[in-house]
Short mmCIF file of C-alpha atoms in Angstrom, two decimals:
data_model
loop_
_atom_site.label_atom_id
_atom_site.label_comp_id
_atom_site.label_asym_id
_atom_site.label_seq_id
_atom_site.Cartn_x
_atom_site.Cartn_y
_atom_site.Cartn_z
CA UNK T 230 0.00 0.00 0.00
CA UNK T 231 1.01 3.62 -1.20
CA UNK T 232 2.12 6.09 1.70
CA UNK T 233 -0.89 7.99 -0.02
CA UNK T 234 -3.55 5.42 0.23
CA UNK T 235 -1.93 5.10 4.31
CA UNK T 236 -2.72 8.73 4.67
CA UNK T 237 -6.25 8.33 2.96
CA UNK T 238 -7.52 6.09 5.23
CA UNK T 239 -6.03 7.60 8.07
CA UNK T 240 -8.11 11.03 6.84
CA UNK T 241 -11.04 8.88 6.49
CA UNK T 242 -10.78 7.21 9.53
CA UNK T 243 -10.79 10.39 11.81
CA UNK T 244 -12.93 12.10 9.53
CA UNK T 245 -15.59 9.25 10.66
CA UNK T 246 -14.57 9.54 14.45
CA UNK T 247 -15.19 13.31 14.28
CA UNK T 248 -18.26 12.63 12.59
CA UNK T 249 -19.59 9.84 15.31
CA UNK T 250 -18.33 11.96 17.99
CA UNK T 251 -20.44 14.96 16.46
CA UNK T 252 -23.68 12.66 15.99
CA UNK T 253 -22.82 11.45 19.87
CA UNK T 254 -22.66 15.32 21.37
CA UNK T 255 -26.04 16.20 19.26
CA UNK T 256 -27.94 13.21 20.67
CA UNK T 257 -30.38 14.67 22.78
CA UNK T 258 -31.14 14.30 26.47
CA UNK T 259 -33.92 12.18 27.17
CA UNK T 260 -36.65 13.40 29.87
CA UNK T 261 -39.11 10.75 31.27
CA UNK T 262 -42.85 12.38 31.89
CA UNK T 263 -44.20 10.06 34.23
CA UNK T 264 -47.83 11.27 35.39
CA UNK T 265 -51.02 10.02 35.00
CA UNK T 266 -52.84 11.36 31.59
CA UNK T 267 -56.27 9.16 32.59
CA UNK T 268 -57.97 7.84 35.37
CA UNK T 269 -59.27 9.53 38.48
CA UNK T 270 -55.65 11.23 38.77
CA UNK T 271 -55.74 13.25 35.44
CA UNK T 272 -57.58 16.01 36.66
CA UNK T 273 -54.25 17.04 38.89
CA UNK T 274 -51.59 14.98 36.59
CA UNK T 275 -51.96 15.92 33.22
CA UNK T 276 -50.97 19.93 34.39
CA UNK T 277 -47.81 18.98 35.15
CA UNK T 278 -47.01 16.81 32.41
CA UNK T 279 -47.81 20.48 30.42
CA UNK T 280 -45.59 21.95 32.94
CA UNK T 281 -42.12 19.75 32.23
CA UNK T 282 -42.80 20.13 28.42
CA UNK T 283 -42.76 23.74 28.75
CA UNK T 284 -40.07 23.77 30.96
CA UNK T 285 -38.12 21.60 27.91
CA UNK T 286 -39.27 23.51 25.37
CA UNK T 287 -38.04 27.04 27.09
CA UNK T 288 -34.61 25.40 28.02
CA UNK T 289 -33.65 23.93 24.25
CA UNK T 290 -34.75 28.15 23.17
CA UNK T 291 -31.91 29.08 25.49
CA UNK T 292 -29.53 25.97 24.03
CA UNK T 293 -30.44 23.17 25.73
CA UNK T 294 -27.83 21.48 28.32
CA UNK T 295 -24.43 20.97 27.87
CA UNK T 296 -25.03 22.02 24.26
CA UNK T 297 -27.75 19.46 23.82
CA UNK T 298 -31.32 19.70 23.24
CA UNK T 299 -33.77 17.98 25.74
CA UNK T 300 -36.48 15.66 24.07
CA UNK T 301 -39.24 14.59 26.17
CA UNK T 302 -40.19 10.74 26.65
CA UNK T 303 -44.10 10.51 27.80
CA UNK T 304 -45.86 7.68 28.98
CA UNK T 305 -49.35 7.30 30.61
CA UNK T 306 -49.44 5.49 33.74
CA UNK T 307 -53.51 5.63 33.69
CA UNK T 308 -53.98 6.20 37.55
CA UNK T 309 -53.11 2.41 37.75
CA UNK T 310 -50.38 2.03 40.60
CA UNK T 311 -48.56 -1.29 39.62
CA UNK T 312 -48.37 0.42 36.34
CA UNK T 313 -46.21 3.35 37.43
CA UNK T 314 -43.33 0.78 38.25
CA UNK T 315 -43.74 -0.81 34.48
CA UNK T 316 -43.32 2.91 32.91
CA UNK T 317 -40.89 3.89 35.32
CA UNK T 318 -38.80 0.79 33.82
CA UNK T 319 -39.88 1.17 30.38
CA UNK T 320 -38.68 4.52 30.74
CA UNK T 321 -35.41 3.91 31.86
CA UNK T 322 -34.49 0.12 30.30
CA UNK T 323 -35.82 1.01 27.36
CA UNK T 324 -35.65 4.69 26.40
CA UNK T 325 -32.20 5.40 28.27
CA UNK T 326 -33.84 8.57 30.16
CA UNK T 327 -31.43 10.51 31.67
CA UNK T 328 -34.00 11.97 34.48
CA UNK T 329 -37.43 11.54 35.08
CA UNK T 330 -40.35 14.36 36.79
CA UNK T 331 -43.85 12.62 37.79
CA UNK T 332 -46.26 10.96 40.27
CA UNK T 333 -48.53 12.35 42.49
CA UNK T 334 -50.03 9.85 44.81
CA UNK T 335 -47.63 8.44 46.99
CA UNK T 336 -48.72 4.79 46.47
CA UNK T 337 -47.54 5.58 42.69
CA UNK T 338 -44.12 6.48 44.05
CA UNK T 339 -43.96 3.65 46.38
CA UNK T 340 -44.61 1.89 43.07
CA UNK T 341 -41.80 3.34 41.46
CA UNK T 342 -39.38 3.44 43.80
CA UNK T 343 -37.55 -0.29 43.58
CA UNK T 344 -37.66 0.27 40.10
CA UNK T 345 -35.66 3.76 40.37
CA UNK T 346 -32.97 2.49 42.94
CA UNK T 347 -32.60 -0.95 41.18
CA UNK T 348 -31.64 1.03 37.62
CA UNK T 349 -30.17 3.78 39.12
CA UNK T 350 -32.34 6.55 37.78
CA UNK T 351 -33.17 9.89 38.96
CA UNK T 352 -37.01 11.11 39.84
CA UNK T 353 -38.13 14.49 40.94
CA UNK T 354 -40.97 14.10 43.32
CA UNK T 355 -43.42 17.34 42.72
CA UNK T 356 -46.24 16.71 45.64
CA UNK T 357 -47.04 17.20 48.97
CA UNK T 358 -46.58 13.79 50.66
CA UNK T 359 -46.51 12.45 54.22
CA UNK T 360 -42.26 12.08 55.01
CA UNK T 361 -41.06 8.67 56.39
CA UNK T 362 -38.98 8.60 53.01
CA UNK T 363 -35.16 9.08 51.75
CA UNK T 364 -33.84 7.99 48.64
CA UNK T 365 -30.35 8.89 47.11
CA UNK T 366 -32.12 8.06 43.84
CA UNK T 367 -35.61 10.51 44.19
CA UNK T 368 -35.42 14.92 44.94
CA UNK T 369 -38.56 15.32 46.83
CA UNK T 370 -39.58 18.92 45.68
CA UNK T 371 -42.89 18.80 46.53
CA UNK T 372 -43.99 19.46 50.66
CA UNK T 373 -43.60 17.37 53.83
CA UNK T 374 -45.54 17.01 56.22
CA UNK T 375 -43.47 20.10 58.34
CA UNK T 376 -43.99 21.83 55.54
CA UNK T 377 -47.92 21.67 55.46
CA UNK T 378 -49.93 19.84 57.77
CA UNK T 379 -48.28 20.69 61.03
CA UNK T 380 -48.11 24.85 60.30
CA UNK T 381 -51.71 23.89 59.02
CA UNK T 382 -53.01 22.62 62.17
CA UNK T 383 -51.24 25.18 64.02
CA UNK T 384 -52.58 28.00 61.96
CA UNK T 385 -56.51 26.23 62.83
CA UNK T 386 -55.30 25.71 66.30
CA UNK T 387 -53.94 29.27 67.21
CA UNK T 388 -55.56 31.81 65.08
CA UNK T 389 -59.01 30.26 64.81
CA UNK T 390 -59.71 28.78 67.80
CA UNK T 391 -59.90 24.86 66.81
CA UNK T 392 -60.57 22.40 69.58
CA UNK T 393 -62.41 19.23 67.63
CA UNK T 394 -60.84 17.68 64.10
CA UNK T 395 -61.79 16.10 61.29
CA UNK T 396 -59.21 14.34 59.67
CA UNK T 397 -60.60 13.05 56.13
CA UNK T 398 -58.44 11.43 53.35
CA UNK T 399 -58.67 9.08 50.31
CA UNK T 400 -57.89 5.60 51.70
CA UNK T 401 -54.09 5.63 50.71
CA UNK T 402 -50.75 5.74 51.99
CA UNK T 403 -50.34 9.61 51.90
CA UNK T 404 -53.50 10.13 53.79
CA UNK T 405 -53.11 7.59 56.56
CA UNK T 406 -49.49 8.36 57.49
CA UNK T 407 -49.94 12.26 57.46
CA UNK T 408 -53.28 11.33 60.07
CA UNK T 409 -51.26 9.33 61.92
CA UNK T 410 -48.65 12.20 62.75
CA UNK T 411 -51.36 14.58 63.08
CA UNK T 412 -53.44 12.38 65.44
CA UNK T 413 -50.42 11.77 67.29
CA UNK T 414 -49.26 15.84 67.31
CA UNK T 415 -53.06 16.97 68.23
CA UNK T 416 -52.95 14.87 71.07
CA UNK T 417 -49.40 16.05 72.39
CA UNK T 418 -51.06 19.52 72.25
CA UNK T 419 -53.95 18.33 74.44
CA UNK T 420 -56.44 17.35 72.01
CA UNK T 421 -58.41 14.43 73.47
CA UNK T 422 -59.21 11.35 71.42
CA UNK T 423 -62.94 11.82 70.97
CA UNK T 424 -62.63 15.01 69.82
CA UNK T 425 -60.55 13.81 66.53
CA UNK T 426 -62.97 11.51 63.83
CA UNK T 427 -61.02 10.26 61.12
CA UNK T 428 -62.74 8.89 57.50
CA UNK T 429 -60.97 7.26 54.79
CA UNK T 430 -62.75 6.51 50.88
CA UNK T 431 -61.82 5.63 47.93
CA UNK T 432 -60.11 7.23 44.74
CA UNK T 433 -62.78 8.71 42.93
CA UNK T 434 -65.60 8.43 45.83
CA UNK T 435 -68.63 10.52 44.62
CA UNK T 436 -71.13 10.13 46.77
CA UNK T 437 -70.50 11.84 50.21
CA UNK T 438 -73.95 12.73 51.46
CA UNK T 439 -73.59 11.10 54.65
CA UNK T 440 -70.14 12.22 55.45
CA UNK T 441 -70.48 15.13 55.18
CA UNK T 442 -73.49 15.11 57.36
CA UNK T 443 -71.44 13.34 59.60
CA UNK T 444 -69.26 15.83 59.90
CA UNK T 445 -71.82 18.15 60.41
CA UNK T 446 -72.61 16.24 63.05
CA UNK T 447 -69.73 16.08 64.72
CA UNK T 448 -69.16 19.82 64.46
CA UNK T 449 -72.16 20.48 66.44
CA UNK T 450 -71.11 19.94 70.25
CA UNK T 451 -70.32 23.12 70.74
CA UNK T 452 -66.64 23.41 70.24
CA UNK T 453 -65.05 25.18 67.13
CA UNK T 454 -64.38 22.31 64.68
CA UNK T 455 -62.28 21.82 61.39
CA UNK T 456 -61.51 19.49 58.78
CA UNK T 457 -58.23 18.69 57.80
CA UNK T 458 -58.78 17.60 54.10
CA UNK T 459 -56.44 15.10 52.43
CA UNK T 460 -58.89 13.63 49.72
CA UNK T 461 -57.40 13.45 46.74
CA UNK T 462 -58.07 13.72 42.63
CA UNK T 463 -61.48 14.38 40.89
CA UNK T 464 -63.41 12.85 44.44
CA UNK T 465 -62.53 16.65 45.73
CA UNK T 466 -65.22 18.06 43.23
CA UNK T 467 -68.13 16.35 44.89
CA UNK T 468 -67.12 16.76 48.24
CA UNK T 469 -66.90 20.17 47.72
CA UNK T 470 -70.28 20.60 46.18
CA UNK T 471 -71.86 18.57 49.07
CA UNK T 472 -70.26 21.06 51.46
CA UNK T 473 -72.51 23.92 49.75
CA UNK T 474 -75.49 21.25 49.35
CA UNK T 475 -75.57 20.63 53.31
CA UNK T 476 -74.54 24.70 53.92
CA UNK T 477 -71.16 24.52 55.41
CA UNK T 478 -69.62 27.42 55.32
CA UNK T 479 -66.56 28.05 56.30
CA UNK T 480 -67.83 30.31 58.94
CA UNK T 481 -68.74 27.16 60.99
CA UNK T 482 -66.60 24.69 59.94
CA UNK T 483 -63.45 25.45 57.87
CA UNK T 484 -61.58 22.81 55.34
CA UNK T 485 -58.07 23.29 55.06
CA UNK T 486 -56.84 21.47 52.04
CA UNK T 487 -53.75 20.09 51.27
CA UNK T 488 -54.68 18.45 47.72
CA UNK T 489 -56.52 21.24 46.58
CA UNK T 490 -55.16 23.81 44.48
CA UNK T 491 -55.77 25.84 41.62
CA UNK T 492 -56.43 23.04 39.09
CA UNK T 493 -58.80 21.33 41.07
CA UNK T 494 -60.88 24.62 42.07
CA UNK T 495 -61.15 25.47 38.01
CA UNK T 496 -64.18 22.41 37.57
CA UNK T 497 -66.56 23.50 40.28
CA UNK T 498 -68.60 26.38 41.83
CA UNK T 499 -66.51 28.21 44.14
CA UNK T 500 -69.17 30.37 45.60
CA UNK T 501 -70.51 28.17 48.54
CA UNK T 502 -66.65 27.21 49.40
CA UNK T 503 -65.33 31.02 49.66
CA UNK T 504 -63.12 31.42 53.08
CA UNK T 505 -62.20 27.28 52.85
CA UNK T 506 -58.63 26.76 53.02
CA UNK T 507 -55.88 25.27 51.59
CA UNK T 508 -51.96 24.80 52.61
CA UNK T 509 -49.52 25.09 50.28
CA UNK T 510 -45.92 26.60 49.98
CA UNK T 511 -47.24 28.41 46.10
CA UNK T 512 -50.17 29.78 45.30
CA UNK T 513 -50.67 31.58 41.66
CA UNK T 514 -52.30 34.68 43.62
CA UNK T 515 -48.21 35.21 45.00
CA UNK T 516 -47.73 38.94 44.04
CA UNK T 517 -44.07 38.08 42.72
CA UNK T 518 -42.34 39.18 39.29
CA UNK T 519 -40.99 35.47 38.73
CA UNK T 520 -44.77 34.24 39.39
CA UNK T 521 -46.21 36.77 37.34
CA UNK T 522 -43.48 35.81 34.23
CA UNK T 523 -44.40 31.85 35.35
CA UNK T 524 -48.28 32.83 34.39
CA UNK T 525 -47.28 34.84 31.31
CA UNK T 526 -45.39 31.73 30.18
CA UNK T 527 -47.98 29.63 30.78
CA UNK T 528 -50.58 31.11 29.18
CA UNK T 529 -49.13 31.19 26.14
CA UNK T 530 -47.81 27.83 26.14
CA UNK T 531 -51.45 26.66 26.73
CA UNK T 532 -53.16 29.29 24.15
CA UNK T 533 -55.81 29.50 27.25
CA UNK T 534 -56.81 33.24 28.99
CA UNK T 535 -58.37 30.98 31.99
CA UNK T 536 -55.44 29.01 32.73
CA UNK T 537 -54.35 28.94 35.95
CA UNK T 538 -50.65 27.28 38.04
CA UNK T 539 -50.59 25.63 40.88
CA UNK T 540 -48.03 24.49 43.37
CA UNK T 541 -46.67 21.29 42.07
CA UNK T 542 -46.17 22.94 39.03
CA UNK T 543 -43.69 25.21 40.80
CA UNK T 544 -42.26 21.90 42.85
CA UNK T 545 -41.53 21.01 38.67
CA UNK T 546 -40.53 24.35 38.23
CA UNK T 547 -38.32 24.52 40.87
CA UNK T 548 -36.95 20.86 40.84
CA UNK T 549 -36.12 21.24 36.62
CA UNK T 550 -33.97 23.66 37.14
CA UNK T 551 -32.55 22.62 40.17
CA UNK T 552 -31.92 19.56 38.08
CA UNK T 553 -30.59 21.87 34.82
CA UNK T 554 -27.86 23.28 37.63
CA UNK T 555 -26.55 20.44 39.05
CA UNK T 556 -25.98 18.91 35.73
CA UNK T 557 -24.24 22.20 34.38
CA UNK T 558 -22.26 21.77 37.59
CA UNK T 559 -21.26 18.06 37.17
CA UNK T 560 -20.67 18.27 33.52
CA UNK T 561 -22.51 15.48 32.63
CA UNK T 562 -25.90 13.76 32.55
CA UNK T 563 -24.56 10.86 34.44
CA UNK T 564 -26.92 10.08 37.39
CA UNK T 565 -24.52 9.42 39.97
CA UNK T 566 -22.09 12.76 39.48
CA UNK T 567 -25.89 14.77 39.39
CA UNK T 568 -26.57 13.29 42.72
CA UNK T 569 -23.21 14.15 44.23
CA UNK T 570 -23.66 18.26 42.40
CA UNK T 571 -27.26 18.80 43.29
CA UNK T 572 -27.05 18.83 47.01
CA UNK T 573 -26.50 22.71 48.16
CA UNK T 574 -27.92 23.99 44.55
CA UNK T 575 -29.86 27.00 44.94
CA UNK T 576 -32.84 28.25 42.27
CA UNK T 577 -35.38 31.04 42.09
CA UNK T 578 -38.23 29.83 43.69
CA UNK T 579 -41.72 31.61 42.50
CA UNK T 580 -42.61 33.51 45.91
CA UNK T 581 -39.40 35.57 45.98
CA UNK T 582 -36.63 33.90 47.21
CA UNK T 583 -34.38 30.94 46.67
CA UNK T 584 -34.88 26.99 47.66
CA UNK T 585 -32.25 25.00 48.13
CA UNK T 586 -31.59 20.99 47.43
CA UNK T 587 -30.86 19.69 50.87
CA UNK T 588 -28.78 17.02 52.26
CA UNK T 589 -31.87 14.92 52.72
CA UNK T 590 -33.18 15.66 49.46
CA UNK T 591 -36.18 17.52 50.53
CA UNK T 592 -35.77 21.35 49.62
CA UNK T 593 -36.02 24.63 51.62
CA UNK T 594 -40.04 26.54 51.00
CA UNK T 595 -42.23 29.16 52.59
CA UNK T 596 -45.18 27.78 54.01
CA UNK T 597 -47.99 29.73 53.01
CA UNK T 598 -52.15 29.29 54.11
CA UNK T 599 -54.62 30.51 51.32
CA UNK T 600 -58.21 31.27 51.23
CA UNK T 601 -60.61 30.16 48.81
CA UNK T 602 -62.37 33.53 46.71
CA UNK T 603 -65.13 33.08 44.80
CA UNK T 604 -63.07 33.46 41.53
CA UNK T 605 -61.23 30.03 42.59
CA UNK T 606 -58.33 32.02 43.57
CA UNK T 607 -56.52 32.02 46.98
CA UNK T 608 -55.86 35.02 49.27
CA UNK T 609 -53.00 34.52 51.67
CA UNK T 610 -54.04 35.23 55.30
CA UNK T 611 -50.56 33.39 56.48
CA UNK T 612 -47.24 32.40 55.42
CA UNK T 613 -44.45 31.89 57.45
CA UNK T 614 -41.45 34.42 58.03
CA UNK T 615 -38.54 32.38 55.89
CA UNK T 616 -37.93 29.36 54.22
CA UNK T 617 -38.51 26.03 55.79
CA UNK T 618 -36.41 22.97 55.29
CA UNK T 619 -38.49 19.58 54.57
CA UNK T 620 -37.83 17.00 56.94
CA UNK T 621 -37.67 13.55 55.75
CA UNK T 622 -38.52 11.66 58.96
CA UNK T 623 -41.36 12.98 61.58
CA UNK T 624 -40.30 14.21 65.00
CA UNK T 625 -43.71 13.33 66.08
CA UNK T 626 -43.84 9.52 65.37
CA UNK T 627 -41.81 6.87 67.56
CA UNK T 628 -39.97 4.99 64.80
CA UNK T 629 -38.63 7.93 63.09
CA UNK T 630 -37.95 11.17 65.33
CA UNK T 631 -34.68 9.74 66.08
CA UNK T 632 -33.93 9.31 62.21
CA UNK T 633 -32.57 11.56 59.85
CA UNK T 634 -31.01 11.32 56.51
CA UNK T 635 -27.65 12.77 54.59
CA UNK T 636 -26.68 11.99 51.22
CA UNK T 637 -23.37 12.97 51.21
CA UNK T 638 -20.53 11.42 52.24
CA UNK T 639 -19.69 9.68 53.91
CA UNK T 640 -22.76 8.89 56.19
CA UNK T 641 -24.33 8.77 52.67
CA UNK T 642 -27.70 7.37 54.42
CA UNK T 643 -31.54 8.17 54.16
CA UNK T 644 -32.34 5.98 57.25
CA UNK T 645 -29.62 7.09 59.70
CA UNK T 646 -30.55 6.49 63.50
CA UNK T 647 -28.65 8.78 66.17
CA UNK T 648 -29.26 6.10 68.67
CA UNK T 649 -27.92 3.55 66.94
CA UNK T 650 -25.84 5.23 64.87
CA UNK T 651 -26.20 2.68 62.18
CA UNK T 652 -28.40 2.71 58.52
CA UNK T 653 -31.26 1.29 58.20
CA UNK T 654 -33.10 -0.54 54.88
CA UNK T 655 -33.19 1.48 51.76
CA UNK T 656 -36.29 3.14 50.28
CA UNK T 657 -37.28 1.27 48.05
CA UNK T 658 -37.00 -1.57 50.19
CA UNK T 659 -39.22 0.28 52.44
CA UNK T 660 -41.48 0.71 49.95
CA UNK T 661 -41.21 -2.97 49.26
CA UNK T 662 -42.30 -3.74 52.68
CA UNK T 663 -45.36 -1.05 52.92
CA UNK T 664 -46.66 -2.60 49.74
CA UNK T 665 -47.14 -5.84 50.64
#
């Protein structure tokens, strides 16, 4: 062979690597959408799967990450819990995502959960939900229960005058645990036990004519009584309208919310439900410059005048571009450097500061209360003077107020007992066990 031919093919040769290597830095970034587009969880799920394909879209206009565009992978979970896990694999076997935002309930992220830790994936967590959970693998942006229902109940307890609770919630996970801490915390603060009635139903329950009469009931001995409302999905809608039907007014017995935002007010009558209440650390009413340029955004995205955010949308808000930081920071998409750069990351949050990715995963919020107008808006009669950090494991609950959890190392740990000083099981073998 001819010196020339050598240098030929050596010209050819690189002129292929540079090509593969170009083809390589121009594939995009894959970005799993994992909520629920049907089933009794689409009226609060679908929002938010709008909300991370906005989010995508505005980033690749401003040249993507790393110099690559993100494409968006969505499936449709269907409100169908064993079915989160399957897309949560198919997402991550199968399309090579490099992150994934979704779930609401948390039985659909107990769901998930083995699946995420087995593969190694990444999942922001956008929802209120009730603690007792660390993962090195999941960024919970939305709410714990420090961060809602205890500043809730406190707001009922000290500036309204509660003394008698109603603690009602759809018959899941979520629900049960958050009652549990706030049974337990009521009755710390002198609450007897007959003077706290707790109801469970289903996903999607509809007909709530005696419950609420019930509580009617029950609000009727004399002392001032509230319910602390963690129904969730499209069952809200009804129970809402039978609160008007039987004339409860928030006058005589307040709901404080803490699944019901925005989204869900946008299908029903508000009238009859003006001065209810709902906890949340967002609400779209914030008088803010970022919220007002969040609404902008999202009104045009969705072509609709009427639209209106919520706050897991800013949970997505905040935890994309927590996410867009931290891998800007590491370099790379690679889940385990992300992990290791997102702890201490700091991004605008909508209400006018900055939240923070902490060591335990959860992230610093306000803590705001809102009151329902009769334009389905909320009116904030509290919030609380700074940022609050989430806290992973409840100070109020035996098994876990001597836990805490630290993802960096080297305690690297999401079950860490002070006690003991040892680690506990993982998360997702936690999960494993609440599931069966």
């Amino acid at each position: 062979m001819t010196i020339k031919k050598h240098v030929k093919l050596g010209l050819s040769a690189l002129a292929l690597s540079i090509s593969l290597n170009s083809v390589a830095a121009e594939d995009p970034i894959k970005v799993g959408i994992l909520h629920s587009l049907s089933g009794t969880m689409a009226i609060s799920e679908t929002v938010l799967k709008d909300t991370v394909e906005m989010l995508i879209e505005k980033q690749n206009a401003e040249g993507g990450v790393l110099g690559r565009e993100l494409e968006a992978v969505v499936v449709d979970p269907a409100s169908d819990w064993p079915l989160f896990a399957e897309k949560a694999r198919e997402l991550l076997a199968k399309e090579k995502v490099d992150v994934i935002f979704g779930n609401w309930t948390s039985v659909s992220r107990k769901s998930v959960l083995p699946v995420i830790e087995e593969l190694n994936g990444l999942l922001f967590y956008p929802v209120q939900y009730e603690g007792e959970e660390s993962s090195e693998n999941v960024f919970y942006t939305g709410a714990a229960p420090n961060t809602q229902a205890i500043p809730a109940v406190n707001y009922l307890m000290n500036n309204i005058g509660v003394e008698r609770w109603v603690l009602a919630g759809t018959d899941y996970v979520y629900p049960r645990t958050t009652n549990k801490i706030l049974e337990t915390y009521l009755m710390d603060q002198g609450v007897a036990k007959e003077d706290i009635m707790i109801n469970y139903t289903p996903f999607g329950h509809s007909d709530w004519q005696n419950i609420v009469s019930d509580i009617k009931s029950f609000g009727s001995a004399g002392k001032k009584t509230a319910v602390v409302s963690t129904i969730n999905g499209d069952a809200n809608v009804p129970f809402y309208r039978e609160l008007g039907n039987q004339g409860i007014s928030a006058s005589d017995i307040p709901v404080v919310a803490f699944s019901v935002g925005e989204q869900e007010l946008s299908g029903i009558d508000t009238g009859p439900l003006v001065g209810h209440l709902a906890a949340w650390n967002y609400f779209m009413s914030v008088d803010n410059d970022a919220n007002y340029d969040f609404i902008d955004q999202w009104i045009e995205y969705t072509g609709d005048e009427e639209a209106v955010t919520n706050d897991p949308m800013e949970a997505h808000y905040i935890g994309f571009n927590m996410w867009v930081e931290a891998v800007k920071k590491a370099g790379t998409t690679e889940v385990d450097a992300v992990k290791d750069a997102i702890i201490g990351v700091s991004v605008p949050n909508l209400t006018g500061g900055y939240s923070s990715m902490m060591p335990n995963h959860h992230i610093t919020k306000p803590v705001l209360i809102g009151e329902i107008q009769d334009n389905g808006q909320f009116s904030v009669v509290w919030e609380t003077s700074g940022l609050v950090a989430g806290d992973a494991w409840s100070d109020y609950l035996p098994g876990s107020r001597d836990m805490i959890a630290d993802w960096r190392k080297p305690l690297f740990c999401g079950t860490f007992n002070v006690k003991t000083g040892k680690c506990g099981a993982s998360a997702g073998e936690m999960a494993a066990e609440d599931a069966e």
